[in-house]
Coordinates of C-alpha atoms in Angstrom, one line a residue:
Chain A
M253 CA 0.1 0.0 0.0
I254 CA 1.1 3.8 -1.2
T255 CA 0.9 5.9 1.7
S256 CA 2.0 9.9 2.2
S257 CA 5.3 8.8 4.2
N258 CA 5.9 6.4 1.2
I259 CA 6.2 8.9 -0.6
R260 CA 8.0 11.1 1.2
G261 CA 10.6 8.0 2.2
N262 CA 11.5 8.3 -1.8
R263 CA 12.2 11.5 -2.1
R264 CA 14.7 11.2 0.9
L265 CA 15.9 7.9 -1.1
F266 CA 16.2 9.8 -4.3
S267 CA 17.9 12.5 -2.8
I268 CA 20.8 10.5 -1.1
F269 CA 21.3 8.6 -4.2
S270 CA 22.6 11.7 -6.1
A271 CA 24.2 13.0 -3.2
L272 CA 26.0 9.6 -3.5
F273 CA 25.8 9.9 -7.1
L274 CA 27.7 13.5 -7.3
L275 CA 30.0 12.5 -4.8
L276 CA 31.6 9.3 -6.5
L277 CA 32.0 11.3 -9.9
I278 CA 33.9 13.9 -8.8
G279 CA 35.7 11.2 -6.2
Y280 CA 36.6 8.9 -9.6
T281 CA 37.5 12.3 -11.8
A282 CA 40.2 12.8 -8.3
T283 CA 41.7 9.7 -8.5
V284 CA 41.6 9.9 -12.3
L285 CA 44.1 13.2 -12.1
Y286 CA 45.9 11.9 -8.6
L287 CA 47.0 9.2 -10.4
T288 CA 47.9 9.8 -13.9
G289 CA 49.3 13.8 -13.2
F290 CA 48.1 17.1 -13.1
S291 CA 47.5 18.2 -17.0
L292 CA 45.4 20.3 -17.8
V293 CA 43.6 18.1 -21.2
L294 CA 42.6 15.9 -18.3
L295 CA 40.9 18.1 -16.2
Q296 CA 39.6 19.8 -19.0
L297 CA 37.5 16.6 -20.6
S298 CA 37.2 15.6 -16.5
L299 CA 34.6 18.5 -16.4
V300 CA 32.9 17.8 -20.0
F301 CA 32.7 14.2 -18.9
L302 CA 31.0 15.3 -15.7
I303 CA 28.9 17.6 -16.9
A304 CA 27.5 15.7 -20.0
V305 CA 26.9 12.8 -17.3
L306 CA 24.7 14.9 -15.0
G307 CA 23.2 16.5 -17.3
T308 CA 22.1 13.2 -18.6
G309 CA 20.7 12.4 -15.7
A310 CA 19.0 15.7 -15.0
L311 CA 17.1 14.7 -18.4
Y312 CA 16.7 11.8 -17.4
N313 CA 14.8 12.5 -14.5
R314 CA 13.0 15.2 -16.0
M315 CA 11.7 12.2 -18.3
L316 CA 11.0 10.4 -15.7
Q317 CA 8.9 13.1 -14.1
R318 CA 6.8 14.2 -16.8
Q319 CA 6.3 10.5 -17.0
I320 CA 4.6 10.4 -13.7
T321 CA 2.8 13.4 -14.4
G322 CA 1.1 12.6 -17.3
F323 CA 0.2 9.0 -15.7
M324 CA -1.6 11.0 -13.2
D325 CA -2.9 13.4 -16.1
T326 CA -4.7 10.4 -17.4
L327 CA -5.8 8.7 -14.3
D328 CA -7.8 12.3 -14.0
E329 CA -9.0 11.5 -17.4
M330 CA -10.4 8.6 -16.2
V331 CA -11.8 9.4 -13.3
D332 CA -13.4 12.1 -15.3
R333 CA -14.9 10.5 -17.9
A334 CA -16.1 7.4 -15.4
I335 CA -18.1 9.3 -13.6
H336 CA -19.1 11.4 -16.2
G337 CA -19.9 8.4 -18.3
H338 CA -18.3 8.8 -21.4
E339 CA -16.1 6.6 -23.5
R340 CA -13.4 4.2 -21.3
L341 CA -10.1 6.1 -22.1
T342 CA -8.6 2.5 -22.2
L343 CA -10.2 -0.4 -24.0
F344 CA -9.2 -4.3 -22.5
D345 CA -5.4 -3.1 -23.0
E346 CA -3.1 -6.3 -21.0
T347 CA -2.4 -3.1 -19.4
R348 CA -2.2 -2.7 -15.4
L349 CA -4.0 1.6 -16.2
S350 CA -6.6 -0.8 -18.5
S351 CA -7.6 -3.2 -15.7
L352 CA -7.8 0.0 -13.2
E353 CA -10.4 1.6 -15.5
H354 CA -12.0 -1.8 -15.2
K355 CA -12.4 -1.6 -11.8
L356 CA -13.4 1.8 -11.2
L357 CA -16.3 1.3 -13.7
R358 CA -17.5 -1.5 -11.8
Y359 CA -16.8 0.2 -8.4
I360 CA -19.7 2.5 -10.4
E361 CA -22.2 0.5 -11.7
M362 CA -22.6 -0.6 -8.5
G363 CA -22.8 2.7 -6.5
K364 CA -25.5 3.3 -9.4
A365 CA -27.1 0.1 -9.2
N366 CA -27.7 0.8 -5.6
E367 CA -29.1 4.0 -7.0
Q368 CA -31.4 1.9 -8.8
H369 CA -32.4 -0.2 -6.4
L370 CA -33.5 2.6 -4.0
A371 CA -36.0 4.2 -6.3
A372 CA -37.4 1.2 -6.9
E373 CA -38.2 1.1 -2.8
K374 CA -39.5 3.9 -2.8
N375 CA -41.5 4.1 -5.7
M376 CA -43.8 0.5 -4.0
I377 CA -43.7 3.2 -1.5
K378 CA -45.6 5.7 -2.6
E379 CA -47.4 2.4 -4.0
L380 CA -48.0 1.4 -1.3
I381 CA -49.5 5.0 0.5
S382 CA -51.8 5.9 -2.5
D383 CA -53.7 2.4 -2.3
I384 CA -53.8 2.4 1.9
S385 CA -55.2 6.3 1.1
H386 CA -57.6 4.6 -1.7
Q387 CA -58.8 1.0 0.2
T388 CA -59.1 3.1 4.2
K389 CA -61.4 5.6 2.7
T390 CA -64.4 3.9 1.7
P391 CA -64.8 1.6 5.4
L392 CA -64.1 4.7 7.2
A393 CA -66.9 7.3 5.1
S394 CA -68.7 3.9 6.3
I395 CA -68.4 3.8 9.6
L396 CA -69.0 7.6 9.8
L397 CA -72.6 7.0 7.5
Y398 CA -73.0 4.7 9.3
S399 CA -73.3 6.0 12.7
Q400 CA -74.8 8.6 11.3
L401 CA -77.7 6.7 10.1
V402 CA -77.8 5.0 13.8
A403 CA -78.3 8.4 15.3
E404 CA -81.2 9.3 13.4
T405 CA -83.6 6.3 14.2
P406 CA -86.0 7.8 16.8
D407 CA -86.5 6.8 20.8
L408 CA -82.7 5.8 21.4
S409 CA -81.4 5.7 24.6
P410 CA -79.2 8.2 26.1
D411 CA -76.7 5.8 27.0
T412 CA -77.2 4.1 23.4
R413 CA -76.7 8.1 21.8
Q414 CA -73.8 8.7 24.0
L415 CA -71.9 6.0 22.4
L416 CA -72.7 6.4 18.6
Q417 CA -71.2 10.0 19.4
Q418 CA -68.3 8.8 20.7
I419 CA -68.0 6.0 17.6
E420 CA -68.2 9.3 15.6
A421 CA -66.2 11.9 17.5
Q422 CA -62.9 8.7 17.0
S423 CA -63.2 8.0 13.7
E424 CA -63.5 11.5 12.6
K425 CA -59.8 11.1 14.9
L426 CA -59.4 8.6 12.4
E427 CA -59.9 10.7 9.1
W428 CA -57.9 12.9 10.5
L429 CA -54.9 10.9 11.5
I430 CA -54.6 8.5 8.2
T431 CA -55.3 12.0 6.0
S432 CA -52.8 13.7 8.2
L433 CA -50.1 10.9 6.9
I434 CA -50.9 10.2 3.8
K435 CA -50.3 14.4 3.0
L436 CA -47.0 13.2 5.3
S437 CA -45.8 10.5 3.6
R438 CA -46.8 12.3 0.1
L439 CA -44.2 15.2 1.3
E440 CA -41.7 13.3 2.4
T441 CA -41.4 11.0 -0.7
G442 CA -41.1 13.8 -3.2
M443 CA -44.9 12.6 -4.7
I444 CA -46.7 16.4 -4.0
H445 CA -44.7 19.3 -6.4
L446 CA -45.5 22.8 -3.8
Q447 CA -46.1 25.0 -6.3
S448 CA -43.7 27.3 -4.8
E449 CA -44.4 31.1 -6.6
V450 CA -43.0 35.0 -4.6
R451 CA -46.4 36.1 -3.4
P452 CA -47.8 38.6 -1.2
V453 CA -48.6 36.7 2.8
T454 CA -51.9 38.7 3.3
A455 CA -54.1 36.2 1.1
T456 CA -52.7 33.5 2.5
I457 CA -52.8 34.1 6.4
T458 CA -56.0 35.3 5.8
S459 CA -57.2 31.2 4.8
A460 CA -56.1 30.6 7.5
L461 CA -57.8 31.9 9.5
S462 CA -61.0 31.9 7.6
H463 CA -61.4 28.5 9.2
L464 CA -60.3 29.5 13.1
Y465 CA -62.1 32.2 13.2
T466 CA -65.6 30.5 15.0
R467 CA -63.4 28.6 16.8
A468 CA -62.2 31.2 18.3
G469 CA -64.5 33.4 18.5
N470 CA -66.2 30.7 21.0
K471 CA -63.2 31.2 23.3
N472 CA -63.6 34.0 23.1
I473 CA -60.2 34.5 22.1
R474 CA -59.2 37.9 20.1
I475 CA -57.4 37.8 17.0
T476 CA -55.2 40.3 16.2
I477 CA -52.8 41.2 12.4
D478 CA -50.5 43.3 12.5
C479 CA -49.2 42.3 8.1
D480 CA -46.5 44.9 6.3
P481 CA -49.3 44.7 3.4
L482 CA -45.5 44.3 1.5
A483 CA -44.5 41.4 3.1
S484 CA -44.4 38.5 -0.3
A485 CA -41.9 35.4 0.4
R486 CA -41.7 32.5 -2.0
H487 CA -44.6 29.2 -1.2
D488 CA -47.2 27.7 -1.6
Y489 CA -50.8 29.0 -0.7
K490 CA -52.0 26.0 -0.3
W491 CA -49.9 23.9 2.0
T492 CA -48.7 27.2 3.7
S493 CA -52.2 28.3 4.6
E494 CA -52.6 25.0 6.0
A495 CA -49.0 25.0 7.8
L496 CA -50.2 28.5 9.5
F497 CA -53.6 27.1 9.9
N498 CA -52.0 23.8 12.1
L499 CA -50.2 26.9 14.6
V500 CA -53.0 28.7 15.0
E501 CA -54.8 26.0 15.7
N502 CA -52.5 25.3 18.4
A503 CA -52.5 29.1 19.8
V504 CA -56.3 28.5 19.7
K505 CA -56.4 25.2 21.0
Y506 CA -54.0 26.3 23.9
T507 CA -55.2 29.5 24.9
E508 CA -57.4 29.9 27.5
L509 CA -61.2 31.6 27.5
G510 CA -60.6 35.6 26.8
G511 CA -57.0 35.1 26.4
S512 CA -55.4 36.9 22.4
I513 CA -54.3 35.5 19.8
R514 CA -51.0 38.2 17.5
I515 CA -50.0 37.7 14.2
T516 CA -47.7 39.3 12.7
A517 CA -45.6 39.2 9.5
E518 CA -42.9 41.0 7.9
G519 CA -39.8 41.1 5.5
N520 CA -36.3 41.2 6.9
E521 CA -33.4 40.5 4.7
M522 CA -33.8 36.7 2.8
F523 CA -36.6 35.1 4.5
T524 CA -40.3 37.0 5.5
R525 CA -41.7 36.2 9.6
I526 CA -45.0 34.7 10.4
E527 CA -45.0 35.0 13.6
V528 CA -48.1 33.7 15.6
A529 CA -47.8 34.8 19.7
D530 CA -50.7 33.4 21.7
T531 CA -51.5 34.0 25.8
G532 CA -51.9 30.3 26.0
I533 CA -50.4 27.9 28.6
G534 CA -47.0 27.9 27.2
I535 CA -44.3 25.4 26.5
P536 CA -42.0 24.2 29.4
E537 CA -38.2 24.6 28.5
G538 CA -37.5 21.5 28.0
E539 CA -40.0 19.9 25.8
L540 CA -39.6 23.2 23.8
E541 CA -37.6 21.3 20.8
H542 CA -38.8 18.7 21.1
I543 CA -42.9 19.9 20.2
F544 CA -41.6 19.2 16.2
K545 CA -41.4 15.4 16.5
R546 CA -43.4 13.7 15.2
F547 CA -47.0 12.7 17.5
Y548 CA -45.4 14.6 20.6
R549 CA -47.4 16.0 22.8
G550 CA -46.4 17.5 25.9
H551 CA -47.3 17.0 29.5
N552 CA -49.6 19.3 30.3
A553 CA -51.0 19.0 26.7
G554 CA -53.0 16.4 27.9
E555 CA -56.4 17.9 28.7
Y556 CA -56.8 18.9 25.4
E557 CA -57.8 17.7 22.0
G558 CA -55.0 15.7 19.7
I559 CA -52.8 13.8 18.2
G560 CA -49.8 15.8 18.0
I561 CA -49.1 16.0 14.3
G562 CA -50.0 19.6 12.9
L563 CA -46.5 21.2 14.0
F564 CA -44.4 17.8 12.6
L565 CA -46.4 18.6 9.5
A566 CA -46.6 22.3 9.4
Q567 CA -42.5 21.9 9.9
K568 CA -42.5 19.5 7.1
I569 CA -44.6 21.8 4.5
I570 CA -42.4 25.2 5.7
S571 CA -38.9 23.0 5.4
I572 CA -39.7 21.3 1.4
Q573 CA -39.9 25.1 0.7
G574 CA -37.0 26.0 2.1
G575 CA -38.4 27.9 5.0
Y576 CA -38.4 26.7 9.2
I577 CA -40.5 27.7 11.9
T578 CA -39.4 28.2 15.5
A579 CA -40.4 28.1 18.9
A580 CA -40.4 30.0 21.7
S581 CA -42.5 30.2 25.4
Q582 CA -42.3 31.5 28.6
P583 CA -44.4 29.1 30.6
G584 CA -48.2 30.6 31.9
Q585 CA -47.2 33.4 29.8
G586 CA -48.1 32.3 26.0
S587 CA -45.6 30.6 23.0
R588 CA -44.2 32.2 19.9
L589 CA -44.6 30.0 17.2
T590 CA -42.6 32.3 14.3
M591 CA -42.4 30.7 10.4
Y592 CA -39.9 32.0 8.6
L593 CA -40.7 31.4 4.9
P594 CA -37.9 32.3 1.9
Q595 CA -38.1 35.7 -0.4
L596 CA -36.4 35.0 -3.3
Chain B
M7 CA -18.5 7.0 16.0
P8 CA -18.4 10.6 17.0
I9 CA -16.9 13.3 14.5
L10 CA -15.4 14.9 16.7
S11 CA -13.7 14.5 20.3
T12 CA -11.9 15.7 22.6
L13 CA -9.9 13.7 26.1
N14 CA -9.1 15.5 28.9
L15 CA -8.3 18.8 27.4
K16 CA -6.3 21.0 28.9
K17 CA -4.3 24.9 27.7
Y18 CA -2.6 26.4 30.7
Y19 CA -1.0 30.2 31.1
G20 CA 2.1 30.6 33.0
K21 CA 4.3 28.0 34.2
D22 CA 4.7 29.4 38.3
P23 CA 1.9 27.3 39.2
Q24 CA 1.0 30.1 41.7
T25 CA 0.0 32.7 38.9
T26 CA -0.6 29.6 36.5
V27 CA -4.9 30.3 34.2
K28 CA -6.5 27.3 34.0
A29 CA -8.1 28.6 29.7
L30 CA -9.1 25.0 30.1
D31 CA -9.3 21.9 31.9
D32 CA -10.0 19.1 31.8
I33 CA -12.4 18.6 28.8
S34 CA -14.0 16.6 26.7
L35 CA -16.7 16.3 24.9
T36 CA -17.9 14.2 21.7
V37 CA -20.3 15.8 18.4
E38 CA -22.0 13.3 16.2
K39 CA -21.3 13.5 12.3
G40 CA -24.7 15.8 10.8
E41 CA -24.9 17.6 14.6
F42 CA -25.5 21.4 15.7
V43 CA -23.8 22.0 18.8
A44 CA -24.0 25.7 20.4
I45 CA -21.1 26.7 22.6
V46 CA -22.1 28.0 25.7
G47 CA -20.0 30.3 28.4
T48 CA -19.4 34.0 29.4
S49 CA -16.3 35.9 28.2
G50 CA -13.3 34.6 29.8
S51 CA -14.8 31.1 30.1
G52 CA -12.7 30.0 27.4
K53 CA -15.1 29.1 24.7
S54 CA -13.0 30.1 22.8
T55 CA -9.9 28.8 23.7
L56 CA -11.8 25.5 23.1
L57 CA -12.8 26.5 19.3
H58 CA -9.7 27.0 18.7
M59 CA -8.3 24.2 19.9
L60 CA -10.6 22.2 18.3
G61 CA -9.9 24.1 14.8
G62 CA -6.4 22.7 15.5
L63 CA -5.0 26.8 15.6
D64 CA -3.7 26.8 19.2
R65 CA -1.9 23.9 20.3
P66 CA -3.7 22.7 24.5
T67 CA -1.1 22.1 27.8
E68 CA -2.4 18.6 27.2
G69 CA -4.9 16.3 25.9
K70 CA -6.5 15.1 22.3
V71 CA -8.8 16.5 19.8
T72 CA -9.4 14.2 17.2
V73 CA -11.2 15.6 14.0
D74 CA -12.6 12.4 11.7
G75 CA -10.0 9.9 13.2
N76 CA -7.5 12.1 12.7
E77 CA -5.5 12.7 15.9
L78 CA -5.2 17.0 15.2
F79 CA -2.0 17.6 18.0
A80 CA -0.3 14.5 16.2
M81 CA 0.0 16.1 14.1
S82 CA 3.8 18.4 12.1
D83 CA 2.7 22.2 11.7
E84 CA 2.3 21.6 8.2
K85 CA 0.2 18.5 7.6
L86 CA -2.3 20.7 10.4
T87 CA -1.9 24.0 7.9
I88 CA -3.8 21.0 5.0
F89 CA -5.5 19.3 7.0
R90 CA -7.2 22.5 8.2
R91 CA -7.9 24.1 4.8
R92 CA -9.0 20.2 4.1
S93 CA -11.4 19.7 6.7
V94 CA -12.8 22.5 8.4
G95 CA -14.8 25.3 8.0
F96 CA -14.4 28.9 9.8
V97 CA -17.5 31.3 10.4
F98 CA -15.9 34.6 11.9
Q99 CA -17.9 37.1 13.1
S100 CA -16.1 39.2 11.5
Y101 CA -16.8 37.5 8.2
N102 CA -13.2 37.5 6.9
L103 CA -14.1 37.9 4.1
V104 CA -11.4 39.4 1.2
P105 CA -12.3 42.8 0.1
I106 CA -11.1 42.4 -3.7
L107 CA -12.3 39.6 -4.2
N108 CA -16.1 38.9 -5.2
V109 CA -18.7 36.6 -3.5
L110 CA -18.2 33.4 -6.3
E111 CA -14.6 34.3 -5.9
N112 CA -14.2 34.6 -1.7
I113 CA -16.6 30.8 -1.5
T114 CA -14.4 28.7 -4.7
L115 CA -11.0 30.3 -3.0
P116 CA -10.7 27.3 -0.4
I117 CA -11.1 25.1 -2.6
E118 CA -8.7 27.3 -5.6
L119 CA -5.9 27.4 -2.8
D120 CA -6.0 23.3 -2.2
G121 CA -5.6 22.9 -5.7
G122 CA -9.1 21.0 -5.9
R123 CA -11.3 21.4 -9.2
I124 CA -15.0 22.8 -8.0
D125 CA -18.0 21.0 -8.0
R126 CA -20.4 23.1 -10.1
T127 CA -23.4 21.4 -8.5
Y128 CA -23.1 21.1 -5.1
L129 CA -21.6 25.3 -5.1
D130 CA -25.1 26.2 -7.1
E131 CA -27.1 24.2 -4.5
V132 CA -25.0 26.5 -2.0
I133 CA -25.0 28.7 -3.1
Q134 CA -29.1 28.8 -4.1
A135 CA -29.6 27.9 -1.0
L136 CA -27.7 30.9 1.1
G137 CA -30.1 32.7 -1.7
L138 CA -27.0 34.7 -2.8
Q139 CA -28.0 33.5 -6.7
S140 CA -27.8 37.2 -7.1
K141 CA -24.8 38.5 -5.3
I142 CA -21.8 36.6 -6.6
H143 CA -20.5 39.2 -8.9
S144 CA -21.0 41.7 -5.7
L145 CA -18.2 42.8 -4.1
P146 CA -18.2 42.7 -0.1
S147 CA -18.4 45.6 0.9
N148 CA -21.8 46.6 -1.3
L149 CA -22.8 44.1 0.7
S150 CA -25.2 44.2 3.7
G151 CA -23.1 41.9 7.1
G152 CA -26.0 39.3 6.9
Q153 CA -24.9 38.8 3.3
Q154 CA -21.2 39.1 4.1
Q155 CA -22.0 36.0 6.8
R156 CA -24.5 34.7 4.4
V157 CA -20.8 34.4 1.9
A158 CA -18.6 33.4 4.2
I159 CA -20.3 30.2 5.3
A160 CA -21.0 29.2 1.6
R161 CA -16.8 29.4 1.4
A162 CA -17.0 27.6 4.9
L163 CA -18.9 25.0 3.3
A164 CA -17.8 25.3 -0.1
T165 CA -15.0 22.4 0.6
K166 CA -17.3 19.9 2.0
P167 CA -15.2 19.7 5.4
S168 CA -15.7 17.0 8.1
I169 CA -16.5 20.3 10.7
I170 CA -17.5 23.7 10.5
L171 CA -16.3 26.4 13.5
A172 CA -18.1 29.2 14.4
D173 CA -16.8 31.7 16.3
E174 CA -20.2 33.9 17.1
P175 CA -21.2 33.9 13.8
T176 CA -23.9 36.6 14.6
G177 CA -22.1 39.0 17.3
N178 CA -21.6 42.1 14.3
L179 CA -25.5 41.6 13.1
D180 CA -28.9 42.7 14.5
S181 CA -31.4 40.5 16.2
K182 CA -33.6 40.1 13.3
T183 CA -30.6 39.0 11.1
S184 CA -28.7 37.1 13.4
Q185 CA -32.2 35.2 13.9
E186 CA -31.9 34.3 10.1
V187 CA -28.4 33.4 9.5
L188 CA -29.2 31.3 12.4
I189 CA -31.8 29.0 10.5
L190 CA -29.7 29.5 7.6
L191 CA -26.6 27.7 9.9
K192 CA -29.4 25.1 10.7
Q193 CA -30.9 24.4 7.2
M194 CA -27.4 23.9 5.7
S195 CA -26.5 21.2 8.7
E196 CA -30.1 19.7 7.9
K197 CA -29.6 19.8 4.2
F198 CA -25.9 18.7 3.6
N199 CA -25.5 17.1 7.4
Q200 CA -22.6 19.6 7.9
T201 CA -21.4 19.0 11.3
I202 CA -21.4 22.4 12.6
V203 CA -19.9 23.5 16.1
M204 CA -20.8 27.5 16.9
I205 CA -19.6 29.4 20.2
T206 CA -22.0 32.0 21.6
H207 CA -22.6 34.1 24.8
N208 CA -26.1 34.4 23.5
E209 CA -28.8 32.4 25.8
S210 CA -31.1 33.0 23.4
I211 CA -29.0 32.1 19.7
A212 CA -28.3 28.7 21.1
Q213 CA -31.6 28.2 21.1
T214 CA -31.6 27.4 17.6
A215 CA -29.0 24.2 18.1
D216 CA -29.7 21.4 18.8
R217 CA -27.5 20.8 21.7
I218 CA -26.3 22.5 24.3
I219 CA -22.6 22.3 25.9
R220 CA -22.2 24.8 29.0
I221 CA -18.6 26.3 29.6
E222 CA -17.5 28.1 32.6
D223 CA -14.0 28.6 34.1
G224 CA -12.4 26.1 31.5
H225 CA -15.1 23.0 32.9
I226 CA -18.0 22.1 30.9
V227 CA -21.1 22.9 32.8
S228 CA -24.0 20.8 31.6
G229 CA -24.6 19.1 28.6
N230 CA -21.7 16.7 27.1
A231 CA -24.4 13.5 26.0
A232 CA -26.1 13.6 22.4
P233 CA -28.9 13.5 23.0
A234 CA -30.6 9.3 22.2
G235 CA -32.3 9.7 18.9
A236 CA -30.8 13.2 18.5
K237 CA -31.1 13.2 14.1
T238 CA -35.1 11.0 14.2
L239 CA -35.4 14.0 13.3

C-alpha cells in the first residue's frame, strides 16, 4: 500500500542517491587526475565528462517526472470519464491502467445499481401509500355514515346516543390521522410538488384564519393581525396556509377563554417572518426542542384534543419550501411560533 | 463514531503553579456527524480557546482532539495547516472575506488554494440555499452584514469540510438578521448533513442548535451527551 510517508521516504532516498552519485563522479575524476598526474587537458576532459553525465542524469529525471505527471493526468481523465459516463480511455489492453479503469467502472456501476434499487423501493412505498389512502377512505366513510344513520333512529336511549357520539368522534379523529399521515408521506417521498411562487403573504394568512374565527370566537379569543401589506415570500399558497392553520389552531387550542392571539408578518433580508403569539399555557423549556417531533405531545397537553402531528406536518411543509419554524415560550404566559419563508 | 471528540483537553497559561491560568481544564466532549452544537459561555469562560483547539489553531497543554479519525496534535504544523484547509470550515464574527475578490471568488478561494476541482452542481446548490444567486459578482463591501456572513457560510461549506466552526457568527448582526443567519446554519446542517460547532455568549441564539454545551471557567457544566435519538427527526 502506498501512503504519504512512503512517498516522503522515496524522496529522501532519491536525494541520498543523487548525493552519492555526485560524490562518486567527483571522486572518480579526482582519482584519475591523481593517478595520471595533473594535466590541463585531462582536467578539461574530466569536467566535460562530469557535466555530460550530470546532464544525462538530469534529463532522465526530467523525463521520468514528465512521464509520472502524464500518467497522473491520464488517471485524472479516466476518473472524470468514469464519473460522467463517457467512453473508456483504455480499451481492454494488457496494462495495469486498463485493469484499474475496469475496476473503477465496476465500482461506479455498483453505486448506480444501488441507486436504482433505492428508487425502485421508493416507488413501491409510493404505491403502498396511495393504496392505503384509497382503501381506507370507503370503510371509514361507511362507519361515519352508518353511525349517523343509527343516530337518526328515534327513541334511542341516552346511553346508546352517547356511545354513537363516541364512535363518530373517534372515526373523525381516525380520518384526520390518516389524511395527515398520507399528506406527510406524500411530502416526504416527494409525491407532491409544491407550487411555490413569490406572492404576498396576507392572502395566505387570511385563508388560514378563515376557518378558525368561529372556534376562536367560541372561546372568546381575540385575534389581531399586524401584517405588512407588502410582505411577500416564495411559498405554496395552499400548503403554507395549511401549515399556518396548524400553528394558529394550536394557539386557539392552548389559549384559555378570553385570551388573545397576535399574528405579525414582516420581511427582512432573506426571509419573511410570520409570527403567531398567543397568551396560552405555554411550553416548558425542556419540551421546546421536541414539539416538532412526530406524535410528540407535551405533558400539559394531555387534557386537550390532539394527536401531536400538526406541528410536525407544519415544519415539514415549511422546510420543504426552504423555510423554517422556530418556537419560543414563557410557560404560563404564552408561546410564540415563528414561520420563516424565503423571499427569493 | 463521533466526528469530533476531545479527551482531557487542557490549556494552561503561565509556568508558575501559583499564577497559572487554567483556560481549559479537562474538557472531554463528543459531537456526532450532522449535529449542530452550540457552546455557550460568558467571556473568559474558555469557549474561544476551546474553539481554537477544535480547529487546530492553537496547541493544548495536554490532551487530544480527534476530527474525523485524525488526531490533530499528533500532526506536524505543515500537515495541520493542510488538514485545516481541507477538513475544517471557519465562520468568524467579522466575516473575514477578501475585499478585492467578488462573492463567487471568495467562496471558491479555499478550493482553489487546495488545487481542487470545483463541484459546480454542489456549489450552485449552496449558493441557492443561501440566497446569494443575485450577488455572486458583487464585492463584499457592497453587501450588508447578513449577506457577508452568508458568503462566509458558503465559503465554509464549499470544501465539504468534516466540521464547521463558527465563532460568534452573529456577533455583528442585529437580532432579526441574527435569527436568519442561525436558521440558515441550521438548514445547512440538515440539508448537507454538515456538522457545525458554534460558540456564542447569547442563550437565545444557542436555542436554534440541536444541543447546547455550557462551559464555565474552563469546565463543561452541562450538555455533554448527545441526546438519544437526536437525529431521528
